[in-house]
CSV table of C-alpha atoms in Angstrom, one decimal:
chain,number,residue,atom,x,y,z
Q,1,ARG,CA,0.0,0.0,0.0
Q,2,ASN,CA,2.9,2.4,0.7
Q,3,SER,CA,4.1,2.2,-2.9
Q,4,PHE,CA,0.6,2.1,-4.5
Q,5,THR,CA,0.4,5.8,-5.2
Q,6,CYS,CA,3.6,5.6,-7.3
Q,7,TYR,CA,2.4,2.5,-9.1
Q,8,TYR,CA,-1.0,4.1,-9.8
Q,9,ARG,CA,0.5,7.3,-11.2
Q,10,SER,CA,2.8,5.3,-13.4
Q,11,MET,CA,0.0,3.0,-14.7
Q,12,MET,CA,-2.2,6.0,-15.5
Q,13,GLU,CA,0.5,7.9,-17.2
Q,14,GLN,CA,1.6,4.9,-19.3
Q,15,LEU,CA,-2.1,4.1,-20.2
Q,16,VAL,CA,-2.7,7.6,-21.5
Q,17,ALA,CA,0.6,7.6,-23.4
Q,18,HIS,CA,-0.3,4.2,-24.9
Q,19,LEU,CA,-3.7,5.4,-26.0
Q,20,ARG,CA,-2.2,8.4,-27.7
Q,21,GLN,CA,0.6,6.4,-29.4
Q,22,SER,CA,-1.6,3.5,-30.5
Q,23,GLN,CA,-4.2,5.8,-32.2
Q,24,SER,CA,-2.1,8.6,-33.6
Q,25,THR,CA,0.3,6.5,-35.6
Q,26,LYS,CA,-2.3,4.4,-37.5
Q,27,SER,CA,-4.5,5.1,-40.4
Q,28,THR,CA,-8.1,3.7,-40.5
Q,29,ASP,CA,-8.2,3.6,-44.3
Q,30,HIS,CA,-7.3,-0.1,-44.4
Q,31,PRO,CA,-9.7,-2.7,-42.8
Q,32,ASN,CA,-6.8,-4.5,-41.0
Q,33,GLU,CA,-5.7,-1.2,-39.4
Q,34,GLU,CA,-9.2,-0.4,-38.4
Q,35,HIS,CA,-9.5,-3.7,-36.7
Q,36,ASP,CA,-6.1,-3.1,-34.9
Q,37,CYS,CA,-7.1,0.4,-33.8
Q,38,LEU,CA,-10.4,-0.9,-32.4
Q,39,SER,CA,-8.6,-3.7,-30.6
Q,40,GLN,CA,-6.2,-1.3,-29.0
Q,41,LEU,CA,-9.1,0.9,-27.9
Q,42,GLN,CA,-10.8,-2.1,-26.3
Q,43,LEU,CA,-7.6,-3.0,-24.5
Q,44,SER,CA,-7.0,0.6,-23.3
Q,45,VAL,CA,-10.6,1.1,-22.1
Q,46,GLY,CA,-10.6,-2.3,-20.3
Q,47,VAL,CA,-7.4,-1.4,-18.4
Q,48,PHE,CA,-8.8,2.1,-17.7
Q,49,ASN,CA,-11.9,0.6,-16.2
Q,50,ILE,CA,-9.8,-1.6,-13.9
Q,51,LEU,CA,-7.7,1.3,-12.7
Q,52,ILE,CA,-10.7,3.5,-12.0
Q,53,ASN,CA,-12.4,0.8,-10.0
Q,54,LEU,CA,-9.3,0.3,-7.9
Q,55,VAL,CA,-10.0,3.7,-6.3
Q,56,LYS,CA,-12.9,2.0,-4.4
Q,57,SER,CA,-10.4,-0.1,-2.6
Q,58,PHE,CA,-7.5,2.5,-2.4
Q,59,ASP,CA,-9.5,5.7,-1.8
Q,60,ALA,CA,-6.7,7.8,-0.3
Q,61,ARG,CA,-6.6,11.4,-1.3
Q,62,PRO,CA,-3.5,11.1,-3.6
Q,63,ILE,CA,-5.2,8.2,-5.5
Q,64,LEU,CA,-8.4,10.2,-5.9
Q,65,SER,CA,-6.5,13.2,-7.2
Q,66,LEU,CA,-4.6,11.0,-9.7
Q,67,ALA,CA,-7.9,9.3,-10.9
Q,68,LEU,CA,-9.6,12.7,-11.4
Q,69,LYS,CA,-6.6,14.2,-13.3
Q,70,HIS,CA,-5.6,11.3,-15.4
Q,71,GLY,CA,-9.2,10.1,-15.9
Q,72,ARG,CA,-9.9,13.4,-17.6
Q,73,MET,CA,-6.8,13.1,-19.7
Q,74,PHE,CA,-7.8,9.6,-20.8
Q,75,VAL,CA,-11.3,10.6,-21.7
Q,76,GLU,CA,-10.1,13.7,-23.6
Q,77,THR,CA,-7.7,11.6,-25.6
Q,78,PHE,CA,-10.4,9.0,-26.3
Q,79,VAL,CA,-12.8,11.7,-27.6
Q,80,ARG,CA,-10.0,13.2,-29.8
Q,81,LEU,CA,-8.4,10.0,-31.1
Q,82,GLY,CA,-10.7,7.1,-30.3
Q,83,MET,CA,-14.1,8.4,-31.4
Q,84,PRO,CA,-13.0,8.8,-35.1
Q,85,VAL,CA,-12.1,5.1,-35.0
Q,86,LEU,CA,-15.6,4.3,-33.7
Q,87,ASP,CA,-17.1,6.5,-36.4
Q,88,ASN,CA,-15.3,4.4,-39.0
Q,89,THR,CA,-16.1,1.0,-37.5
Q,90,PHE,CA,-19.6,1.5,-36.2
Q,91,ARG,CA,-21.5,0.0,-39.1
Q,92,THR,CA,-19.3,-3.1,-39.4
Q,93,ARG,CA,-18.5,-3.7,-35.7
Q,94,LYS,CA,-21.6,-2.5,-33.9
Q,95,GLY,CA,-21.5,-5.1,-31.2
Q,96,ASP,CA,-17.8,-4.4,-30.3
Q,97,VAL,CA,-18.4,-0.6,-30.4
Q,98,GLN,CA,-21.4,-1.0,-28.1
Q,99,ALA,CA,-19.5,-3.1,-25.6
Q,100,LEU,CA,-16.6,-0.7,-25.6
Q,101,LEU,CA,-18.8,2.3,-24.9
Q,102,LYS,CA,-20.6,0.5,-22.1
Q,103,THR,CA,-17.3,-0.3,-20.4
Q,104,LEU,CA,-16.1,3.3,-20.8
Q,105,GLN,CA,-19.5,4.5,-19.5
Q,106,GLN,CA,-18.9,2.5,-16.3
Q,107,SER,CA,-15.6,4.4,-15.8
Q,108,THR,CA,-17.1,7.8,-16.5
Q,109,ARG,CA,-19.9,7.1,-14.0
Q,110,CYS,CA,-17.3,6.3,-11.4
Q,111,LEU,CA,-15.5,9.6,-12.2
Q,112,HIS,CA,-18.8,11.4,-11.7
Q,113,HIS,CA,-19.1,9.8,-8.2
Q,114,PHE,CA,-15.5,10.8,-7.4
Q,115,SER,CA,-16.4,14.4,-8.3
Q,116,GLY,CA,-19.4,14.3,-6.0
Q,117,HIS,CA,-17.3,12.9,-3.2
Q,118,SER,CA,-14.8,15.7,-3.7
Q,119,LYS,CA,-17.5,18.3,-3.4
Q,120,VAL,CA,-18.9,16.8,-0.2
Q,121,ALA,CA,-15.4,16.5,1.3
Q,122,LYS,CA,-14.7,20.1,0.4
Q,123,ASP,CA,-11.2,19.2,-0.4
Q,124,VAL,CA,-9.7,22.0,-2.6
Q,125,VAL,CA,-7.0,19.8,-4.0
Q,126,LEU,CA,-9.7,17.4,-5.3
Q,127,THR,CA,-12.3,19.9,-6.3
Q,128,ASN,CA,-9.8,21.8,-8.4
Q,129,HIS,CA,-10.0,18.9,-10.9
Q,130,VAL,CA,-13.8,18.8,-11.1
Q,131,PRO,CA,-14.7,21.7,-13.5
Q,132,ALA,CA,-12.3,20.4,-16.2
Q,133,LEU,CA,-13.4,16.8,-15.7
Q,134,LYS,CA,-17.1,17.8,-16.0
Q,135,LYS,CA,-16.4,19.6,-19.2
Q,136,CYS,CA,-14.6,16.6,-20.5
Q,137,LEU,CA,-17.4,14.2,-19.6
Q,138,GLU,CA,-19.9,16.6,-21.2
Q,139,ALA,CA,-17.8,16.5,-24.4
Q,140,PHE,CA,-17.9,12.7,-24.3
Q,141,VAL,CA,-21.7,12.6,-24.0
Q,142,PHE,CA,-22.3,14.8,-27.0
Q,143,ARG,CA,-19.6,13.2,-29.1
Q,144,VAL,CA,-21.2,9.8,-28.6
Q,145,LYS,CA,-24.6,11.3,-29.5
Q,146,ALA,CA,-23.1,12.8,-32.7
Q,147,MET,CA,-21.7,9.5,-33.7
Q,148,LEU,CA,-25.0,7.7,-33.3
Q,149,SER,CA,-26.9,10.5,-35.1
Q,150,MET,CA,-24.4,10.3,-38.0
Q,151,ASN,CA,-25.3,6.6,-38.3
Q,152,ASP,CA,-29.1,7.3,-38.1
Q,153,CYS,CA,-29.3,5.6,-34.7
Q,154,HIS,CA,-31.1,8.4,-32.7
Q,155,GLY,CA,-33.2,5.9,-30.9
Q,156,ALA,CA,-30.2,4.1,-29.5
Q,157,PHE,CA,-29.2,7.1,-27.4
Q,158,TRP,CA,-30.9,8.6,-24.4
Q,159,ILE,CA,-29.7,10.8,-21.5
Q,160,GLY,CA,-30.5,10.2,-17.9
Q,161,ASN,CA,-29.6,12.0,-14.7
Q,162,LEU,CA,-26.9,10.5,-12.4
Q,163,LYS,CA,-27.6,10.8,-8.7
Q,164,ASN,CA,-24.8,12.1,-6.5
Q,165,ARG,CA,-23.0,9.1,-5.0
Q,166,ASP,CA,-19.9,8.6,-3.0
Q,167,ILE,CA,-16.8,6.5,-4.0
Q,168,GLN,CA,-18.5,3.3,-3.1
Q,169,GLY,CA,-21.6,4.2,-5.1
Q,170,GLU,CA,-23.8,5.0,-2.1
Q,171,GLU,CA,-26.3,7.8,-2.7
Q,172,ILE,CA,-25.4,11.2,-1.2
Q,173,LEU,CA,-28.6,12.4,0.4
Q,174,SER,CA,-27.3,15.6,1.9
Q,175,GLN,CA,-27.1,17.4,-1.4
Q,176,PRO,CA,-29.8,20.0,-2.1
Q,177,ILE,CA,-32.0,19.4,-5.0
Q,178,PRO,CA,-30.5,21.3,-7.9
Q,179,SER,CA,-32.5,23.9,-9.8
Q,180,GLN,CA,-32.7,23.8,-13.5
Q,181,SER,CA,-29.3,24.8,-14.9
Q,182,SER,CA,-26.8,23.9,-17.5
Q,183,LEU,CA,-25.0,20.5,-17.5
Q,184,MET,CA,-21.8,22.1,-16.2
Q,185,ASP,CA,-23.5,23.7,-13.2
Q,186,SER,CA,-26.0,21.0,-12.3
Q,187,GLU,CA,-25.4,18.8,-9.2
Q,188,GLU,CA,-26.8,15.9,-11.2
Q,189,GLU,CA,-24.9,14.9,-14.3
Q,190,GLU,CA,-26.4,13.8,-17.6
Q,191,GLU,CA,-25.1,10.5,-18.9
Q,192,PRO,CA,-25.5,8.8,-22.2
Q,193,ALA,CA,-26.7,5.2,-22.6
Q,194,VAL,CA,-26.6,3.1,-25.7
Q,195,ASP,CA,-29.7,0.9,-26.0
Q,196,SER,CA,-28.7,-2.6,-27.0
Q,197,ASP,CA,-32.2,-3.4,-28.2
Q,198,ASP,CA,-32.2,-0.6,-30.7
Q,199,ALA,CA,-30.1,0.0,-33.8
Q,200,LEU,CA,-27.0,-1.5,-32.3
C-alpha cells in the first residue's frame, strides 16, 4: 500500500501515453488497421476501467487526485483520437463498439461519483480537478450522441440524470435538489446510454 500511489500514477501515465501512441500512428483507411485500432481501444478502455475501479479499494486522497486528473486526460484523448475510430467501424463492428462504450461508461460514472465525493469532502485539491473533468465528460456525452446521429441511430441514445454518489456508489442524500441549470452547473450529471435493443 505504501508504494501504490507511485504504481497508480505510473500506470495511469503509461495508459494515456499508450492510447495516444496507438491511435495517432495508424490510419483507418485499411480494414486491418481499423481492426487493430479498435482492438487497441478495447484493451485501453478495459485497463482504464480496472484502474478507475481500484479507487474504491484504495481511496486515499492522492489516489483520488490521480484518478480525477488522469481520468480526464484519458477521456479527452479517447474523444479526440478514439471516437473517429468508432465512427469508421460503427457499421461493421456494432457489437464491439457498443461493448466498448458501455465499459467506458462505467468508468465515467465512477469519475462522476468521485467528483461528488470531492465536493462533499470540500477538499480543494480534489475539487480543483472537477470543472475540467465535468467539461470533458460533457464532451464525451455529446460526441457519442453525434456518432449515433451520424449513423441514423437516434433511438439508440438517451440521456439520464446520475444521482450524486460517494466513492462506493452509495447515494449522497445531503445534497440540495438542484435547480434547472446547465449541464456544467448542475449537481446531477447527464449520462448517455446506448440501447442494446435498438439500432445497435
